[in-house]
Short mmCIF file of C-alpha atoms in Angstrom, two decimals:
data_model
loop_
_atom_site.label_atom_id
_atom_site.label_comp_id
_atom_site.label_asym_id
_atom_site.label_seq_id
_atom_site.Cartn_x
_atom_site.Cartn_y
_atom_site.Cartn_z
CA MET W 1 84.56 114.64 91.55
CA PRO W 2 85.29 117.91 94.43
CA GLU W 3 84.62 121.35 92.72
CA LEU W 4 87.98 122.79 91.29
CA ASP W 5 88.25 126.76 92.39
CA PHE W 6 91.90 127.46 91.74
CA HIS W 7 91.69 131.09 92.40
CA LYS W 8 90.32 129.86 96.11
CA LEU W 9 92.93 127.38 96.33
CA ARG W 10 95.75 130.06 95.47
CA ASP W 11 94.46 132.33 98.03
CA ILE W 12 94.40 129.81 100.99
CA ARG W 13 97.96 129.22 100.35
CA ALA W 14 98.96 132.81 100.34
CA VAL W 15 96.70 133.92 103.58
CA ARG W 16 95.75 130.57 105.62
CA PRO W 17 98.73 128.29 104.99
CA HIS W 18 97.71 126.45 108.21
CA ALA W 19 94.39 125.06 106.10
CA ILE W 20 96.57 122.55 104.93
CA ALA W 21 97.25 120.82 108.46
CA GLU W 22 93.76 121.66 109.39
CA ALA W 23 92.55 119.73 106.29
CA ALA W 24 94.97 116.91 107.05
CA GLN W 25 93.41 116.48 110.10
CA ARG W 26 90.09 116.22 108.71
CA ARG W 27 90.47 113.99 106.32
CA THR W 28 88.81 110.71 105.95
CA ARG W 29 91.13 107.73 106.62
CA ARG W 30 90.79 104.13 105.23
CA PRO W 31 93.14 101.02 105.70
CA LEU W 32 95.79 100.89 103.53
CA ALA W 33 95.01 97.51 102.18
CA ARG W 34 91.30 96.28 102.23
CA GLY W 35 88.77 94.02 100.68
CA ASP W 36 90.83 92.26 97.83
CA GLY W 37 93.98 93.58 99.39
CA ARG W 38 94.98 95.04 96.46
CA LEU W 39 96.08 98.21 95.42
CA MET W 40 95.58 100.94 92.61
CA LEU W 41 97.35 104.27 92.92
CA VAL W 42 98.17 107.29 90.67
CA ALA W 43 101.64 108.78 90.77
CA ALA W 44 102.21 112.38 90.71
CA ASP W 45 106.13 112.68 91.81
CA HIS W 46 107.47 113.27 88.25
CA PRO W 47 107.48 117.06 88.10
CA ALA W 48 109.52 117.63 91.38
CA ARG W 49 112.51 116.04 89.13
CA GLY W 50 112.16 118.13 86.28
CA ALA W 51 110.67 115.36 84.67
CA LEU W 52 107.30 117.09 82.59
CA GLY W 53 107.46 115.39 79.43
CA VAL W 54 104.83 112.59 78.05
CA GLY W 55 105.77 111.45 74.65
CA ASP W 56 106.88 114.27 72.34
CA ASP W 57 105.48 116.79 74.58
CA SER W 58 108.34 117.95 76.72
CA LEU W 59 106.15 120.09 79.16
CA ALA W 60 102.95 118.02 79.17
CA MET W 61 102.83 118.11 82.86
CA ALA W 62 103.57 121.59 83.43
CA ASP W 63 100.38 123.05 83.60
CA ARG W 64 99.47 122.64 87.53
CA THR W 65 95.78 123.54 87.16
CA GLU W 66 95.78 120.93 84.46
CA LEU W 67 97.48 118.06 86.13
CA LEU W 68 95.36 118.98 89.59
CA GLU W 69 91.99 118.62 87.26
CA ARG W 70 93.27 114.85 85.58
CA LEU W 71 94.22 114.03 89.10
CA ALA W 72 91.01 114.89 90.94
CA THR W 73 89.18 112.71 87.86
CA VAL W 74 91.25 109.98 88.29
CA LEU W 75 90.63 109.78 92.21
CA ALA W 76 87.12 109.99 91.66
CA ARG W 77 87.03 106.87 89.61
CA PRO W 78 85.61 103.82 91.50
CA GLY W 79 88.42 101.34 92.17
CA VAL W 80 91.24 103.92 92.25
CA ASP W 81 92.70 103.59 96.03
CA GLY W 82 95.05 106.59 96.10
CA VAL W 83 97.95 108.87 95.05
CA LEU W 84 101.78 108.99 95.44
CA GLY W 85 102.97 112.66 95.14
CA THR W 86 105.26 115.44 96.80
CA ALA W 87 103.81 118.04 99.07
CA ASP W 88 103.18 120.50 96.66
CA ILE W 89 100.58 118.13 94.83
CA LEU W 90 99.13 116.40 97.82
CA GLU W 91 98.70 119.58 99.60
CA ASP W 92 96.41 121.09 96.69
CA LEU W 93 94.80 117.53 96.50
CA LEU W 94 94.08 118.07 100.35
CA LEU W 95 92.45 121.64 100.22
CA MET W 96 90.22 120.39 97.09
CA GLY W 97 88.89 117.38 99.30
CA ALA W 98 90.18 114.86 96.94
CA LEU W 99 92.01 112.59 99.33
CA ASP W 100 89.44 111.56 101.55
CA ASP W 101 89.21 107.81 101.82
CA LYS W 102 92.13 107.52 99.76
CA VAL W 103 95.28 105.69 100.29
CA VAL W 104 98.49 108.75 100.18
CA ILE W 105 102.01 107.83 99.57
CA GLY W 106 104.63 110.79 100.17
CA SER W 107 107.28 110.92 97.34
CA MET W 108 110.57 111.15 99.48
CA ASN W 109 113.82 111.27 97.31
CA ARG W 110 113.25 113.81 94.31
CA GLY W 111 116.91 115.41 94.27
CA GLY W 112 118.29 113.40 91.61
CA LEU W 113 116.97 115.66 88.91
CA GLN W 114 116.63 114.25 85.48
CA GLY W 115 120.09 114.79 83.26
CA ALA W 116 121.86 116.20 86.03
CA SER W 117 125.38 114.98 86.68
CA PHE W 118 124.54 114.16 90.28
CA GLU W 119 121.35 112.42 88.88
CA LEU W 120 122.22 108.76 90.95
CA ASP W 121 122.98 110.70 94.38
CA ASP W 122 119.28 110.73 94.86
CA ARG W 123 118.68 113.04 97.90
CA PHE W 124 115.95 113.50 100.39
CA THR W 125 114.41 116.59 99.08
CA GLY W 126 110.89 115.73 99.49
CA TYR W 127 108.89 114.54 102.41
CA ASP W 128 110.46 113.28 105.38
CA VAL W 129 109.41 110.22 107.95
CA ALA W 130 108.00 112.77 110.54
CA THR W 131 105.67 114.81 108.46
CA ILE W 132 104.20 111.72 106.44
CA ALA W 133 102.95 110.63 109.80
CA ALA W 134 102.33 114.03 111.39
CA MET W 135 100.14 114.64 107.74
CA GLY W 136 98.28 111.03 108.42
CA PHE W 137 99.63 109.72 105.23
CA ASP W 138 99.92 105.92 104.85
CA GLY W 139 103.52 105.48 103.75
CA GLY W 140 106.83 106.92 101.88
CA LYS W 141 108.06 105.99 98.45
CA MET W 142 111.52 106.37 97.47
CA LEU W 143 113.27 105.88 93.94
CA CYS W 144 116.52 103.34 94.18
CA ARG W 145 118.74 103.70 91.38
CA ILE W 146 121.77 101.44 91.62
CA ASP W 147 124.83 102.16 89.28
CA LEU W 148 128.00 100.37 90.41
CA ALA W 149 129.75 102.78 88.85
CA ASP W 150 128.57 105.82 90.32
CA PRO W 151 129.33 106.67 94.07
CA GLY W 152 126.37 108.83 94.17
CA SER W 153 124.46 105.36 94.36
CA LEU W 154 125.81 104.49 97.82
CA ALA W 155 124.57 107.92 99.52
CA THR W 156 120.72 107.17 98.22
CA LEU W 157 121.21 103.45 99.25
CA GLU W 158 122.01 104.46 102.87
CA ALA W 159 119.37 107.21 102.49
CA CYS W 160 116.90 104.57 101.95
CA ALA W 161 117.69 101.92 104.36
CA GLY W 162 117.30 104.72 106.83
CA ALA W 163 113.92 105.76 105.74
CA VAL W 164 112.85 102.17 105.49
CA THR W 165 113.74 101.67 109.05
CA ASP W 166 111.94 104.65 110.05
CA LEU W 167 108.95 104.17 108.55
CA ALA W 168 108.83 100.88 109.84
CA ALA W 169 108.91 102.04 113.05
CA GLY W 170 105.90 104.06 112.63
CA GLY W 171 104.04 101.08 110.91
CA LEU W 172 104.27 103.29 107.61
CA MET W 173 104.65 101.51 104.52
CA ALA W 174 108.11 101.62 102.58
CA MET W 175 107.62 101.88 98.83
CA LEU W 176 110.63 100.95 97.40
CA GLU W 177 111.58 101.36 93.27
CA PRO W 178 114.51 99.89 92.58
CA PHE W 179 116.84 99.55 89.10
CA MET W 180 120.19 98.83 88.17
CA SER W 181 121.04 102.02 85.92
CA THR W 182 124.11 102.89 83.95
CA ARG W 183 124.84 106.12 82.22
CA SER W 184 125.02 106.09 78.34
CA GLY W 185 125.10 109.03 76.32
CA GLY W 186 125.03 111.45 79.36
CA ARG W 187 121.63 109.78 79.89
CA VAL W 188 120.94 107.30 83.04
CA ARG W 189 119.11 104.36 81.59
CA ASN W 190 117.74 101.78 83.84
CA ASP W 191 118.31 97.77 83.47
CA LEU W 192 114.86 96.20 82.51
CA SER W 193 115.98 92.81 81.74
CA ALA W 194 114.58 90.10 84.15
CA GLU W 195 117.85 89.79 85.56
CA GLY W 196 118.81 93.44 86.14
CA VAL W 197 115.66 93.57 88.02
CA ILE W 198 116.05 90.70 89.67
CA ARG W 199 119.35 91.92 90.92
CA SER W 200 117.81 95.51 92.03
CA VAL W 201 115.29 93.27 93.85
CA GLY W 202 117.63 91.32 96.07
CA ILE W 203 119.13 95.03 97.09
CA ALA W 204 116.41 96.59 98.02
CA SER W 205 114.70 94.21 99.84
CA ALA W 206 117.46 93.66 102.09
CA LEU W 207 117.44 97.66 102.86
CA GLY W 208 117.25 98.68 106.57
CA ALA W 209 116.58 96.87 110.05
CA THR W 210 113.53 95.49 108.89
CA SER W 211 111.62 94.54 105.68
CA GLY W 212 108.27 94.15 107.70
CA HIS W 213 106.76 97.36 105.97
CA THR W 214 108.50 97.29 102.79
CA TRP W 215 106.56 97.01 99.25
CA LEU W 216 108.31 97.11 96.22
CA LYS W 217 107.51 98.95 92.93
CA LEU W 218 108.70 97.14 89.93
CA PRO W 219 108.35 97.46 86.07
CA VAL W 220 106.54 95.05 84.07
CA VAL W 221 109.82 93.19 81.97
CA ASP W 222 109.84 90.13 80.16
CA GLY W 223 110.34 87.49 82.28
CA MET W 224 108.11 88.90 84.92
CA GLU W 225 107.37 85.31 86.33
CA LYS W 226 110.82 84.86 86.96
CA VAL W 227 111.35 88.06 88.61
CA MET W 228 108.63 87.59 91.24
CA THR W 229 110.18 84.55 92.63
CA ALA W 230 113.06 86.56 93.65
CA THR W 231 110.75 88.18 96.37
CA THR W 232 108.26 87.64 99.02
CA LEU W 233 107.51 91.41 99.54
CA PRO W 234 104.33 92.52 98.32
CA THR W 235 104.69 94.18 94.71
CA LEU W 236 103.06 96.76 92.90
CA LEU W 237 103.75 97.24 89.13
CA LEU W 238 104.99 100.56 87.72
CA GLY W 239 103.08 101.98 84.74
CA GLY W 240 106.27 102.95 83.06
CA ASP W 241 106.31 105.01 79.79
CA ARG W 242 104.15 103.42 76.98
CA SER W 243 105.94 102.53 73.66
CA GLY W 244 103.32 100.52 72.12
CA PRO W 245 99.67 100.58 71.35
CA ALA W 246 97.32 100.85 74.81
CA ASP W 247 95.95 97.35 74.51
CA GLN W 248 99.29 96.10 74.43
CA MET W 249 99.97 97.50 77.78
CA TYR W 250 97.01 96.30 78.85
CA THR W 251 97.46 93.13 78.32
CA SER W 252 101.03 93.09 79.75
CA TRP W 253 99.81 94.46 83.09
CA GLU W 254 96.93 92.05 83.24
CA LYS W 255 99.47 89.28 82.94
CA ALA W 256 101.38 90.41 85.38
CA LEU W 257 98.76 91.32 88.03
CA ALA W 258 97.84 87.46 87.94
CA LEU W 259 101.50 86.67 89.02
CA PRO W 260 102.11 85.32 93.09
CA GLY W 261 103.09 88.31 95.25
CA VAL W 262 101.69 91.16 92.73
CA ARG W 263 99.25 93.43 94.68
CA GLY W 264 98.37 95.89 92.14
CA LEU W 265 99.26 99.11 90.12
CA VAL W 266 100.93 102.62 90.29
CA VAL W 267 100.90 104.66 87.29
CA GLY W 268 101.11 108.08 86.43
CA ARG W 269 101.50 109.45 83.07
CA ASN W 270 100.21 106.60 81.31
CA LEU W 271 96.56 106.96 83.46
CA LEU W 272 97.02 110.94 83.57
CA TYR W 273 98.00 111.68 79.89
CA PRO W 274 96.37 108.72 77.62
CA PRO W 275 96.56 108.86 73.84
CA ASP W 276 92.76 109.82 73.48
CA ASP W 277 92.94 112.30 76.36
CA ASP W 278 90.18 110.17 77.96
CA VAL W 279 91.44 110.20 81.72
CA ALA W 280 88.36 108.63 83.22
CA SER W 281 88.41 105.57 80.86
CA ALA W 282 91.99 104.84 81.30
CA ALA W 283 91.67 105.06 84.87
CA ASP W 284 88.47 102.60 84.55
CA VAL W 285 90.56 100.30 82.55
CA ALA W 286 93.48 100.09 85.16
CA ALA W 287 91.35 99.47 88.46
CA ALA W 288 89.51 97.17 86.70
CA LEU W 289 92.43 95.12 85.75
CA VAL W 290 93.52 95.32 89.49
CA HIS W 291 90.70 94.65 90.98
CA ALA W 292 89.59 92.03 88.35
CA ALA W 293 92.75 89.82 89.32
CA THR W 294 92.51 87.09 92.18
CA ASP W 295 95.45 85.13 92.45
CA LEU W 296 97.03 86.81 95.10
CA LEU W 297 99.41 84.48 97.15
#
């Protein structure tokens, strides 16, 4: 794990901001999919939507130095292939030297702030395609929540379609995380039934002028076998929010990872803030599940 000097990190940002681009140019890159063709990614784009909570702690992800330490620990573990994040986090990791030989995915639409009246008009306030390419990253991720009763979803769909087209033109991964969503009690709730996920897959898979570089990021739900018959696109599983015992969660991941078309995991809070706070062990378990599964196609 790289040495963490947060005083130095702050000083670099203040007096040498050009060091970020220089670090991106120096970074050792790797193919998107290599070896077994599977990916174990850690997600860290939650704070940009104001979503800082883990379990009962509403500010668990608020301490940036602690979050970076946890991310660096995960990225240093064998079998962890890379990270998904916003510019502020990925640039810190770049300056720390934690992204060498890693897959890096930039999070693009973070404007749908958690709890906002405009939450489903999920504007592209994060990375754009030009910057992802200039930084030498591997792709861009989009959250695509679809509420048939909210006009904001149409703007999100249109923006995601354009980003899919532009990413593909540059040979970059377009990672789409779709949900059918509704509002209940002032909160956006995602439909986690198999039928709901299947409908979201059908809509998301058709976005853009080509699906040649599109990957899906899907939740693990009951009836996952049926969900995976709805697409031929490579799929990564969303870690989600743990509601039961960790062993139960790992078992559900393992079962879903064996399904045709599933290529790995993208896990955030469950990896970075596990119940026992043993971040390295949680990363090792997740990586072992991803890279032990062999039924790829």
